[in-house]
mmCIF file of C-alpha atoms in Angstrom:
data_model
loop_
_atom_site.group_PDB
_atom_site.id
_atom_site.type_symbol
_atom_site.label_atom_id
_atom_site.label_comp_id
_atom_site.label_asym_id
_atom_site.label_seq_id
_atom_site.Cartn_x
_atom_site.Cartn_y
_atom_site.Cartn_z
ATOM 1 C CA UNK M 1 -36.114 65.757 -111.522
ATOM 2 C CA UNK M 2 -35.473 68.621 -109.097
ATOM 3 C CA UNK M 3 -38.525 70.743 -108.479
ATOM 4 C CA UNK M 4 -38.059 74.323 -107.278
ATOM 5 C CA UNK M 5 -40.185 75.288 -104.315
ATOM 6 C CA UNK M 6 -40.170 79.034 -105.013
ATOM 7 C CA UNK M 7 -41.116 81.258 -107.931
ATOM 8 C CA UNK M 8 -40.522 84.886 -108.884
ATOM 9 C CA UNK M 9 -42.216 87.311 -111.273
ATOM 10 C CA UNK M 10 -39.888 86.539 -114.193
ATOM 11 C CA UNK M 11 -40.714 82.843 -113.978
ATOM 12 C CA UNK M 12 -44.445 83.644 -113.964
ATOM 13 C CA UNK M 13 -43.949 85.608 -117.172
ATOM 14 C CA UNK M 14 -41.850 82.884 -118.816
ATOM 15 C CA UNK M 15 -43.732 79.791 -117.636
ATOM 16 C CA UNK M 16 -47.338 80.936 -117.594
ATOM 17 C CA UNK M 17 -47.385 83.872 -119.983
ATOM 18 C CA UNK M 18 -48.529 86.518 -117.514
ATOM 19 C CA UNK M 19 -47.687 90.134 -118.253
ATOM 20 C CA UNK M 20 -44.989 91.558 -115.973
ATOM 21 C CA UNK M 21 -47.396 93.808 -114.082
ATOM 22 C CA UNK M 22 -49.759 90.890 -113.390
ATOM 23 C CA UNK M 23 -46.862 88.715 -112.274
ATOM 24 C CA UNK M 24 -45.641 91.364 -109.843
ATOM 25 C CA UNK M 25 -49.168 91.760 -108.455
ATOM 26 C CA UNK M 26 -49.387 87.995 -107.904
ATOM 27 C CA UNK M 27 -46.046 88.038 -106.062
ATOM 28 C CA UNK M 28 -47.209 90.970 -103.911
ATOM 29 C CA UNK M 29 -50.454 89.208 -103.042
ATOM 30 C CA UNK M 30 -48.566 86.015 -102.226
ATOM 31 C CA UNK M 31 -46.239 87.959 -99.937
ATOM 32 C CA UNK M 32 -49.215 89.489 -98.109
ATOM 33 C CA UNK M 33 -50.715 86.018 -97.748
ATOM 34 C CA UNK M 34 -47.481 84.679 -96.273
ATOM 35 C CA UNK M 35 -47.227 87.602 -93.814
ATOM 36 C CA UNK M 36 -50.830 86.948 -92.725
ATOM 37 C CA UNK M 37 -49.885 83.312 -92.113
ATOM 38 C CA UNK M 38 -47.145 84.429 -89.733
ATOM 39 C CA UNK M 39 -44.047 84.451 -91.945
ATOM 40 C CA UNK M 40 -42.769 87.948 -91.212
ATOM 41 C CA UNK M 41 -39.700 87.549 -93.442
ATOM 42 C CA UNK M 42 -41.983 88.154 -96.451
ATOM 43 C CA UNK M 43 -42.676 91.669 -95.131
ATOM 44 C CA UNK M 44 -39.634 92.905 -97.076
ATOM 45 C CA UNK M 45 -39.876 94.939 -100.270
ATOM 46 C CA UNK M 46 -36.624 93.481 -101.626
ATOM 47 C CA UNK M 47 -37.758 89.878 -101.377
ATOM 48 C CA UNK M 48 -39.124 88.804 -104.743
ATOM 49 C CA UNK M 49 -39.629 85.054 -104.399
ATOM 50 C CA UNK M 50 -42.561 83.232 -102.853
ATOM 51 C CA UNK M 51 -43.537 79.572 -102.432
ATOM 52 C CA UNK M 52 -45.056 77.990 -105.539
ATOM 53 C CA UNK M 53 -47.856 76.499 -103.451
ATOM 54 C CA UNK M 54 -49.129 79.944 -102.475
ATOM 55 C CA UNK M 55 -49.124 81.104 -106.102
ATOM 56 C CA UNK M 56 -50.994 77.931 -107.058
ATOM 57 C CA UNK M 57 -53.612 78.695 -104.390
ATOM 58 C CA UNK M 58 -54.040 82.281 -105.574
ATOM 59 C CA UNK M 59 -54.179 81.616 -109.307
ATOM 60 C CA UNK M 60 -55.749 78.169 -109.315
ATOM 61 C CA UNK M 61 -53.153 77.016 -111.849
ATOM 62 C CA UNK M 62 -50.890 74.032 -111.200
ATOM 63 C CA UNK M 63 -47.212 74.970 -111.529
ATOM 64 C CA UNK M 64 -45.846 71.435 -111.492
ATOM 65 C CA UNK M 65 -44.248 70.716 -114.851
ATOM 66 C CA UNK M 66 -44.470 66.980 -114.233
ATOM 67 C CA UNK M 67 -48.266 67.117 -114.068
ATOM 68 C CA UNK M 68 -48.660 69.313 -117.164
ATOM 69 C CA UNK M 69 -46.294 67.247 -119.340
ATOM 70 C CA UNK M 70 -48.273 63.997 -118.996
#
């Protein structure tokens, strides 16, 4: 099964049940984290997707469907 490597705010709302404002805040924080790690392309207000691994680190919730389905 193909596993996406990125996630956006709408997916956080649909998959994890976050409210839209919380999901956007998580995406913003993930973008700041990526910029601090040296990925300057995330310093763009129009970019709305971030790596799933960063969101997992920030929230502490596993986003792999394969692991949660077992």
